[in-house]
Structure formats: structure tokens, C-alpha cells
Coordinates of N, CA, C and O in Angstrom, one line a residue:
M1 N -103.4 -96.3 67.8 CA -103.9 -97.2 66.9 C -104.4 -96.5 65.6 O -104.8 -97.2 64.7
S2 N -104.4 -95.2 65.6 CA -104.8 -94.5 64.5 C -104.0 -94.9 63.2 O -102.8 -95.0 63.3
G3 N -104.6 -95.2 62.1 CA -104.0 -95.6 60.9 C -103.8 -97.1 60.9 O -103.3 -97.6 59.8
C4 N -104.1 -97.9 61.9 CA -103.9 -99.4 61.8 C -105.3 -100.0 61.8 O -106.2 -99.6 62.5
T5 N -105.4 -101.1 61.0 CA -106.7 -101.8 60.9 C -106.5 -103.3 61.0 O -105.3 -103.8 60.8
G6 N -107.5 -104.0 61.3 CA -107.5 -105.5 61.3 C -106.4 -106.1 62.0 O -106.1 -105.8 63.2
R7 N -105.7 -107.0 61.3 CA -104.6 -107.8 61.9 C -103.5 -107.0 62.4 O -102.9 -107.3 63.5
R8 N -103.2 -105.8 61.8 CA -102.1 -105.0 62.2 C -102.4 -104.4 63.6 O -101.5 -104.3 64.4
V9 N -103.6 -104.1 63.9 CA -104.0 -103.6 65.2 C -103.7 -104.7 66.2 O -103.1 -104.5 67.3
S10 N -104.1 -105.9 66.0 CA -103.9 -107.0 66.9 C -102.5 -107.2 67.1 O -102.0 -107.4 68.3
E11 N -101.6 -107.3 66.1 CA -100.2 -107.5 66.3 C -99.6 -106.4 67.1 O -98.8 -106.6 67.9
T12 N -99.9 -105.1 66.8 CA -99.4 -104.0 67.6 C -99.8 -104.1 69.0 O -99.0 -103.9 69.9
A13 N -101.1 -104.3 69.3 CA -101.5 -104.4 70.7 C -100.8 -105.6 71.4 O -100.5 -105.4 72.6
N14 N -100.6 -106.7 70.8 CA -99.9 -107.8 71.4 C -98.4 -107.4 71.8 O -97.9 -107.8 72.8
R15 N -97.8 -106.7 70.9 CA -96.4 -106.2 71.2 C -96.4 -105.2 72.4 O -95.6 -105.3 73.2
V16 N -97.4 -104.3 72.4 CA -97.5 -103.4 73.5 C -97.8 -104.2 74.8 O -97.2 -103.8 75.8
K17 N -98.6 -105.2 74.7 CA -99.0 -106.0 75.9 C -97.7 -106.6 76.5 O -97.6 -106.7 77.8
E18 N -96.8 -107.0 75.7 CA -95.5 -107.6 76.2 C -94.7 -106.6 77.0 O -94.0 -107.0 77.9
R19 N -94.8 -105.4 76.7 CA -94.0 -104.4 77.5 C -94.9 -103.5 78.4 O -94.5 -102.4 78.7
N20 N -96.0 -104.0 78.7 CA -97.0 -103.1 79.4 C -96.8 -103.1 80.9 O -97.6 -103.4 81.8
D21 N -95.6 -102.6 81.3 CA -95.3 -102.4 82.7 C -95.3 -101.0 83.2 O -94.9 -100.7 84.2
H22 N -95.9 -100.1 82.3 CA -95.9 -98.7 82.7 C -97.1 -98.4 83.6 O -98.1 -99.1 83.7
A23 N -96.9 -97.3 84.3 CA -97.9 -96.9 85.3 C -98.9 -95.8 84.8 O -100.0 -95.7 85.4
E24 N -98.5 -95.1 83.8 CA -99.4 -94.1 83.2 C -99.0 -93.8 81.8 O -97.9 -94.2 81.3
D25 N -99.9 -93.2 81.0 CA -99.7 -92.8 79.7 C -99.7 -91.3 79.5 O -100.4 -90.6 80.2
H26 N -98.8 -90.8 78.6 CA -98.7 -89.4 78.3 C -99.0 -89.3 76.8 O -98.5 -90.0 76.0
Y27 N -99.8 -88.3 76.4 CA -100.2 -88.0 75.1 C -100.1 -86.6 74.7 O -100.2 -85.7 75.5
G28 N -99.9 -86.4 73.4 CA -100.2 -85.1 72.8 C -101.6 -85.1 72.4 O -102.3 -86.2 72.5
R29 N -102.2 -84.0 72.0 CA -103.6 -83.9 71.8 C -104.1 -84.9 70.7 O -105.1 -85.5 70.8
L30 N -103.4 -84.9 69.5 CA -103.9 -85.7 68.4 C -103.9 -87.2 68.7 O -104.9 -87.9 68.5
S31 N -102.8 -87.7 69.4 CA -102.8 -89.1 69.8 C -103.8 -89.4 70.8 O -104.5 -90.5 70.7
H32 N -104.0 -88.5 71.7 CA -105.1 -88.7 72.7 C -106.4 -88.8 72.2 O -107.2 -89.7 72.5
E33 N -106.8 -87.9 71.3 CA -108.1 -87.9 70.7 C -108.4 -89.2 69.9 O -109.4 -89.7 69.9
A34 N -107.3 -89.6 69.2 CA -107.5 -90.9 68.4 C -107.7 -92.1 69.3 O -108.6 -92.9 69.1
H35 N -106.9 -92.2 70.3 CA -107.0 -93.4 71.2 C -108.2 -93.3 72.1 O -108.9 -94.4 72.3
A36 N -108.6 -92.1 72.5 CA -109.8 -92.0 73.4 C -111.1 -92.4 72.6 O -112.1 -92.9 73.2
Q37 N -111.1 -92.3 71.3 CA -112.2 -92.8 70.5 C -112.2 -94.3 70.3 O -113.3 -94.9 70.2
V38 N -111.1 -94.9 70.3 CA -110.9 -96.3 69.9 C -110.9 -97.3 71.1 O -111.7 -98.2 71.1
W39 N -110.1 -97.0 72.0 CA -109.9 -98.0 73.1 C -111.1 -98.4 73.9 O -111.3 -99.6 74.2
P40 N -112.0 -97.5 74.2 CA -113.3 -97.9 74.9 C -114.1 -99.0 74.1 O -114.8 -99.7 74.7
Q41 N -113.9 -99.0 72.8 CA -114.6 -100.0 72.0 C -113.8 -101.4 71.9 O -114.4 -102.3 71.3
L42 N -112.7 -101.5 72.4 CA -111.8 -102.7 72.2 C -111.8 -103.7 73.4 O -111.1 -104.6 73.3
E43 N -112.6 -103.4 74.4 CA -112.5 -104.3 75.5 C -113.0 -105.7 75.3 O -112.4 -106.7 75.7
A44 N -113.9 -105.9 74.3 CA -114.4 -107.3 74.0 C -113.3 -108.0 73.3 O -113.0 -109.2 73.5
E45 N -112.5 -107.3 72.4 CA -111.5 -108.0 71.6 C -110.2 -108.2 72.3 O -109.6 -109.2 72.2
F46 N -109.8 -107.2 73.2 CA -108.5 -107.3 73.8 C -108.6 -107.5 75.3 O -107.5 -107.5 76.0
G47 N -109.8 -107.7 75.9 CA -109.9 -108.1 77.2 C -109.3 -107.2 78.3 O -109.4 -106.0 78.3
D48 N -108.5 -107.9 79.2 CA -107.9 -107.1 80.3 C -107.0 -106.1 79.9 O -106.8 -105.0 80.5
Y49 N -106.3 -106.3 78.8 CA -105.4 -105.3 78.3 C -106.1 -104.0 77.9 O -105.7 -102.8 78.3
A50 N -107.3 -104.1 77.2 CA -108.0 -102.9 76.9 C -108.6 -102.3 78.1 O -108.7 -101.0 78.2
V51 N -109.1 -103.1 79.1 CA -109.6 -102.5 80.3 C -108.5 -101.7 81.0 O -108.8 -100.6 81.5
R52 N -107.3 -102.2 81.0 CA -106.2 -101.5 81.6 C -105.9 -100.2 80.9 O -105.7 -99.1 81.5
M53 N -105.9 -100.2 79.5 CA -105.7 -99.0 78.8 C -106.8 -98.0 79.1 O -106.5 -96.8 79.1
N54 N -108.0 -98.4 79.3 CA -109.1 -97.5 79.6 C -109.1 -97.0 81.0 O -109.7 -96.0 81.3
T55 N -108.4 -97.7 81.9 CA -108.4 -97.2 83.4 C -107.1 -96.6 83.8 O -107.1 -95.9 84.9
I56 N -106.0 -96.9 83.2 CA -104.8 -96.3 83.6 C -104.8 -94.8 83.5 O -105.5 -94.2 82.7
P57 N -104.2 -94.2 84.5 CA -104.1 -92.7 84.4 C -103.4 -92.2 83.2 O -102.4 -92.7 82.8
K58 N -104.0 -91.2 82.6 CA -103.4 -90.6 81.3 C -103.3 -89.1 81.5 O -104.1 -88.5 82.2
Y59 N -102.3 -88.5 80.8 CA -102.0 -87.1 80.9 C -101.9 -86.7 79.4 O -101.3 -87.3 78.6
V60 N -102.5 -85.5 79.1 CA -102.5 -85.0 77.7 C -101.9 -83.5 77.8 O -102.4 -82.8 78.6
A61 N -100.9 -83.3 77.0 CA -100.4 -81.9 76.9 C -101.1 -81.3 75.7 O -101.0 -81.7 74.6
S62 N -101.7 -80.2 76.0 CA -102.5 -79.5 74.9 C -102.7 -78.0 75.3 O -103.0 -77.7 76.5
T63 N -102.6 -77.2 74.3 CA -102.9 -75.7 74.6 C -104.3 -75.4 74.1 O -104.8 -74.3 74.3
T64 N -104.9 -76.4 73.4 CA -106.2 -76.1 72.9 C -107.4 -76.9 73.6 O -108.5 -76.4 73.6
L65 N -107.1 -78.0 74.2 CA -108.2 -78.7 74.9 C -108.5 -77.9 76.2 O -107.7 -77.4 76.8
K66 N -109.8 -78.0 76.5 CA -110.3 -77.3 77.7 C -110.8 -78.3 78.7 O -110.8 -78.0 79.9
E67 N -111.1 -79.5 78.3 CA -111.6 -80.6 79.2 C -111.2 -81.9 78.5 O -110.9 -82.0 77.3
T68 N -111.1 -83.0 79.4 CA -110.7 -84.3 78.9 C -111.7 -85.3 79.4 O -112.5 -85.1 80.3
T69 N -111.6 -86.5 78.7 CA -112.4 -87.7 79.1 C -111.4 -88.8 79.2 O -110.2 -88.6 79.1
W70 N -111.9 -90.0 79.4 CA -111.0 -91.3 79.3 C -109.9 -91.3 80.4 O -108.8 -91.7 80.1
N71 N -110.4 -90.9 81.6 CA -109.4 -91.0 82.7 C -108.2 -90.2 82.5 O -107.0 -90.7 82.8
T72 N -108.3 -89.0 82.0 CA -107.2 -88.2 81.5 C -107.1 -86.8 82.3 O -108.1 -86.2 82.5
T73 N -105.9 -86.4 82.6 CA -105.7 -85.2 83.3 C -105.0 -84.3 82.2 O -104.0 -84.7 81.6
L74 N -105.4 -83.1 82.1 CA -104.9 -82.1 81.2 C -103.6 -81.5 81.8 O -103.7 -81.0 83.0
I75 N -102.5 -81.5 81.1 CA -101.3 -80.9 81.6 C -101.4 -79.4 81.2 O -101.4 -79.1 80.0
E76 N -101.4 -78.5 82.1 CA -101.5 -77.1 81.8 C -100.3 -76.4 82.3 O -99.6 -76.9 83.3
G77 N -99.9 -75.3 81.8 CA -98.7 -74.6 82.2 C -97.5 -75.2 81.6 O -97.4 -75.6 80.5
D78 N -96.4 -75.3 82.4 CA -95.1 -75.7 82.0 C -95.1 -77.3 81.9 O -94.9 -78.0 82.9
V79 N -95.2 -77.8 80.7 CA -95.2 -79.3 80.5 C -93.9 -79.9 80.9 O -93.9 -81.0 81.4
V80 N -92.8 -79.2 80.7 CA -91.5 -79.7 81.1 C -91.4 -80.0 82.6 O -91.0 -81.0 83.1
Q81 N -91.8 -78.9 83.3 CA -91.8 -79.1 84.8 C -92.7 -80.1 85.3 O -92.4 -80.9 86.1
E82 N -93.9 -80.2 84.7 CA -94.9 -81.2 85.1 C -94.5 -82.6 84.8 O -94.6 -83.5 85.6
V83 N -94.0 -82.9 83.6 CA -93.5 -84.2 83.2 C -92.3 -84.6 84.1 O -92.2 -85.7 84.6
A84 N -91.4 -83.7 84.4 CA -90.3 -84.0 85.2 C -90.8 -84.3 86.6 O -90.3 -85.3 87.3
R85 N -91.8 -83.6 87.1 CA -92.4 -83.9 88.4 C -93.0 -85.3 88.4 O -92.8 -86.1 89.3
L86 N -93.8 -85.7 87.4 CA -94.4 -86.9 87.3 C -93.4 -88.1 87.2 O -93.6 -89.2 87.8
K87 N -92.2 -87.9 86.6 CA -91.2 -88.9 86.5 C -90.6 -89.2 87.8 O -90.1 -90.3 88.0
E88 N -90.6 -88.2 88.7 CA -90.0 -88.4 90.0 C -90.9 -89.1 91.0 O -90.5 -89.6 92.1
Q89 N -92.2 -89.3 90.6 CA -93.2 -90.0 91.5 C -92.8 -91.5 91.5 O -92.4 -92.1 90.6
P90 N -93.1 -92.2 92.7 CA -92.9 -93.6 92.7 C -94.0 -94.3 91.7 O -95.0 -93.8 91.4
G91 N -93.5 -95.5 91.3 CA -94.4 -96.3 90.4 C -93.6 -96.7 89.2 O -92.4 -96.6 89.1
G92 N -94.4 -97.3 88.3 CA -93.8 -97.8 87.1 C -93.4 -96.7 86.1 O -93.4 -95.5 86.3
D93 N -93.0 -97.2 84.9 CA -92.6 -96.3 83.8 C -93.8 -95.5 83.3 O -94.9 -95.8 83.5
I94 N -93.4 -94.4 82.6 CA -94.4 -93.6 81.9 C -94.3 -93.9 80.4 O -93.2 -93.9 79.9
L95 N -95.4 -94.1 79.7 CA -95.4 -94.4 78.3 C -95.8 -93.2 77.6 O -97.0 -92.7 77.9
K96 N -95.1 -92.6 76.7 CA -95.5 -91.5 75.9 C -95.9 -92.1 74.6 O -95.2 -92.7 73.9
V97 N -97.2 -91.9 74.3 CA -97.8 -92.4 73.1 C -97.8 -91.5 71.9 O -98.0 -90.3 72.1
G98 N -97.3 -91.9 70.8 CA -97.2 -91.1 69.6 C -95.8 -90.4 69.6 O -95.2 -90.2 70.6
T99 N -95.4 -90.1 68.4 CA -94.0 -89.5 68.3 C -94.0 -88.1 67.6 O -93.0 -87.5 67.4
G100 N -95.1 -87.7 67.0 CA -95.1 -86.4 66.3 C -95.4 -85.3 67.2 O -95.8 -85.4 68.3
G101 N -95.3 -84.2 66.6 CA -95.8 -82.9 67.3 C -94.8 -82.3 68.3 O -93.7 -82.8 68.6
T102 N -95.2 -81.2 68.8 CA -94.4 -80.3 69.6 C -94.1 -81.0 71.0 O -93.0 -80.9 71.5
F103 N -95.1 -81.7 71.5 CA -94.9 -82.4 72.8 C -93.7 -83.3 72.8 O -92.8 -83.3 73.7
S104 N -93.6 -84.2 71.8 CA -92.6 -85.2 71.7 C -91.2 -84.5 71.6 O -90.2 -84.8 72.3
R105 N -91.2 -83.4 70.7 CA -89.9 -82.7 70.5 C -89.5 -82.0 71.8 O -88.3 -81.9 72.2
T106 N -90.4 -81.4 72.5 CA -90.1 -80.8 73.8 C -89.6 -81.7 74.8 O -88.6 -81.4 75.5
L107 N -90.2 -82.9 74.9 CA -89.6 -84.0 75.9 C -88.2 -84.3 75.5 O -87.3 -84.5 76.4
L108 N -87.9 -84.5 74.2 CA -86.6 -84.9 73.8 C -85.6 -83.7 74.1 O -84.5 -84.0 74.6
R109 N -86.0 -82.5 73.7 CA -85.1 -81.4 73.9 C -84.7 -81.2 75.4 O -83.6 -80.7 75.6
H110 N -85.6 -81.6 76.3 CA -85.3 -81.3 77.7 C -84.8 -82.6 78.4 O -84.8 -82.6 79.7
G111 N -84.5 -83.7 77.7 CA -83.9 -84.8 78.2 C -84.8 -85.7 79.1 O -84.4 -86.3 80.0
L112 N -86.1 -85.6 78.8 CA -87.1 -86.3 79.5 C -87.5 -87.7 78.9 O -88.4 -88.4 79.5
V113 N -86.9 -88.1 77.8 CA -87.1 -89.4 77.2 C -86.0 -90.3 77.6 O -84.8 -90.0 77.3
D114 N -86.3 -91.4 78.2 CA -85.2 -92.4 78.6 C -85.1 -93.5 77.5 O -84.0 -94.0 77.3
E115 N -86.1 -93.8 76.8 CA -86.1 -95.0 75.8 C -87.2 -94.7 74.7 O -88.2 -94.2 75.1
Y116 N -86.9 -95.1 73.5 CA -87.9 -95.1 72.5 C -88.2 -96.5 72.0 O -87.2 -97.3 71.8
L117 N -89.4 -96.9 71.9 CA -89.8 -98.2 71.2 C -90.6 -97.8 70.0 O -91.7 -97.2 70.2
F118 N -90.2 -98.1 68.9 CA -90.9 -97.7 67.7 C -91.6 -98.9 67.0 O -91.1 -100.0 66.9
W119 N -92.8 -98.7 66.5 CA -93.5 -99.5 65.6 C -93.6 -98.7 64.3 O -94.2 -97.6 64.3
L120 N -93.1 -99.2 63.2 CA -93.1 -98.5 62.0 C -94.2 -99.1 61.1 O -94.2 -100.3 60.9
F121 N -95.0 -98.3 60.5 CA -95.9 -98.7 59.6 C -95.7 -97.9 58.3 O -95.5 -96.7 58.4
P122 N -95.6 -98.5 57.2 CA -95.3 -97.8 55.9 C -96.4 -96.9 55.4 O -97.1 -97.2 54.4
V123 N -96.5 -95.8 56.1 CA -97.5 -94.8 55.7 C -96.8 -93.5 55.4 O -95.9 -93.1 56.2
I124 N -97.2 -92.9 54.3 CA -96.5 -91.6 54.0 C -97.5 -90.5 54.4 O -98.6 -90.5 53.9
A125 N -97.1 -89.7 55.4 CA -97.9 -88.7 55.9 C -98.0 -87.4 54.9 O -99.0 -86.8 54.9
G126 N -96.9 -87.2 54.3 CA -96.9 -86.1 53.3 C -96.5 -84.7 53.9 O -96.0 -83.9 53.2
S127 N -96.8 -84.5 55.2 CA -96.4 -83.2 55.8 C -96.4 -83.4 57.3 O -96.6 -84.5 57.8
G128 N -96.0 -82.3 57.9 CA -95.9 -82.4 59.4 C -94.5 -82.2 59.9 O -93.5 -82.3 59.1
G129 N -94.3 -82.0 61.1 CA -93.0 -81.9 61.7 C -92.3 -83.2 61.8 O -92.9 -84.2 62.0
R130 N -91.0 -83.1 61.7 CA -90.1 -84.3 61.9 C -89.6 -84.4 63.4 O -89.3 -83.4 63.9
L131 N -89.7 -85.6 63.9 CA -89.4 -85.8 65.3 C -88.1 -85.3 65.8 O -87.9 -84.6 66.7
Y132 N -87.0 -85.7 65.1 CA -85.7 -85.4 65.6 C -85.0 -84.2 65.0 O -84.0 -83.8 65.4
D133 N -85.6 -83.6 63.9 CA -84.9 -82.4 63.3 C -84.7 -81.3 64.4 O -85.6 -80.9 65.1
G134 N -83.4 -80.9 64.5 CA -83.1 -79.8 65.4 C -83.0 -80.2 66.9 O -82.7 -79.4 67.7
V135 N -83.2 -81.5 67.2 CA -83.2 -81.9 68.5 C -81.9 -82.8 68.8 O -81.2 -82.6 69.7
L136 N -81.7 -83.8 68.0 CA -80.6 -84.7 68.2 C -79.5 -84.5 67.2 O -78.5 -85.3 67.2
G137 N -79.6 -83.5 66.3 CA -78.6 -83.3 65.3 C -78.7 -84.3 64.2 O -77.9 -84.5 63.3
L138 N -79.9 -85.0 64.1 CA -80.1 -85.9 63.0 C -81.2 -85.3 62.1 O -82.1 -84.7 62.5
T139 N -81.0 -85.5 60.8 CA -82.0 -85.0 59.8 C -82.2 -86.1 58.8 O -81.2 -86.7 58.3
Y140 N -83.4 -86.4 58.5 CA -83.7 -87.4 57.4 C -83.9 -86.7 56.1 O -84.6 -85.7 56.0
T141 N -83.2 -87.1 55.1 CA -83.4 -86.6 53.8 C -83.7 -87.7 52.9 O -82.9 -88.7 52.7
P142 N -84.9 -87.7 52.3 CA -85.3 -88.9 51.4 C -84.3 -89.0 50.2 O -83.9 -88.0 49.7
K143 N -84.1 -90.2 49.8 CA -83.2 -90.5 48.6 C -84.0 -90.2 47.4 O -85.2 -90.7 47.3
R144 N -83.6 -89.4 46.5 CA -84.2 -89.0 45.3 C -83.9 -90.1 44.2 O -82.8 -90.5 44.1
R145 N -84.9 -90.5 43.5 CA -84.7 -91.5 42.4 C -84.8 -90.9 41.1 O -85.4 -90.0 40.7

């Protein structure tokens, strides 16, 4: 929800709610920190959906975090091996939240992503790694005017 406010948060949450058949969430550190600050405050507005977001098991891949909150397990060691192991467990789908950073590119590179569902918000970040560069053979080059 980072970067979304007001009506856009509600619209995004309602779309997620429609596809909310997953059994656990996976995060990189930045997405996890942003969501862990926001979702506990949204139970009055989003009811059962926010309660589920706050109680569903979560996993965060990070080399800098030492402890977690918000019903989250820290993935330590080989994230590829751990995510592959979690995918083999019985239950629903795993939702990977956020698309930037090393964790997303690692999952793509190792064939651990089955489907992507994108919500696009017209925000210019200005810097940072690109999700698909060097992974799928796709490169985005902005059109110069």
C-alpha cells in the first residue's frame, strides 16, 4: 500500500480481496516494513480482509533484519531453497508482495514465480533496480521526446 492514498487504497484492496485465495505472503524487506506499519491500522476500514492480512503467515527475505513482527518469519540462508520448500507445502497459493529489489529478481531467475498480477500506479521512482532486466531478456528503454 506504500504510495497509495485515499480512494486508490480502497480500490487496490478491493481488487486484492477478489483474488485473496492465498495461504501466505512473501515480502522483501522494504515492502514488509511498509505493510507492517499500515495494515494493523486498517482493520476498522477493511474489516475481515485486514484481519486476514494481519493474521496470515508472512515470510520476509532480508539480510539486514534481525527480528520481525506482524506474524512474520524471517527467511535466513538460501532463499531459493526455502521458497521452493514452502511452495511444495500443502495449502493455497503464495502471494509475493512488491516487485522491486533483489528478492523478486531472485525468484524470477530461479523459476519460482508462476504468475504475476500487477497494479500500476503512475509514479516515477527515479532510481532503483528494474525487475526484468537480465532475467527475462526484456529491457525497458524510455522513449525520449
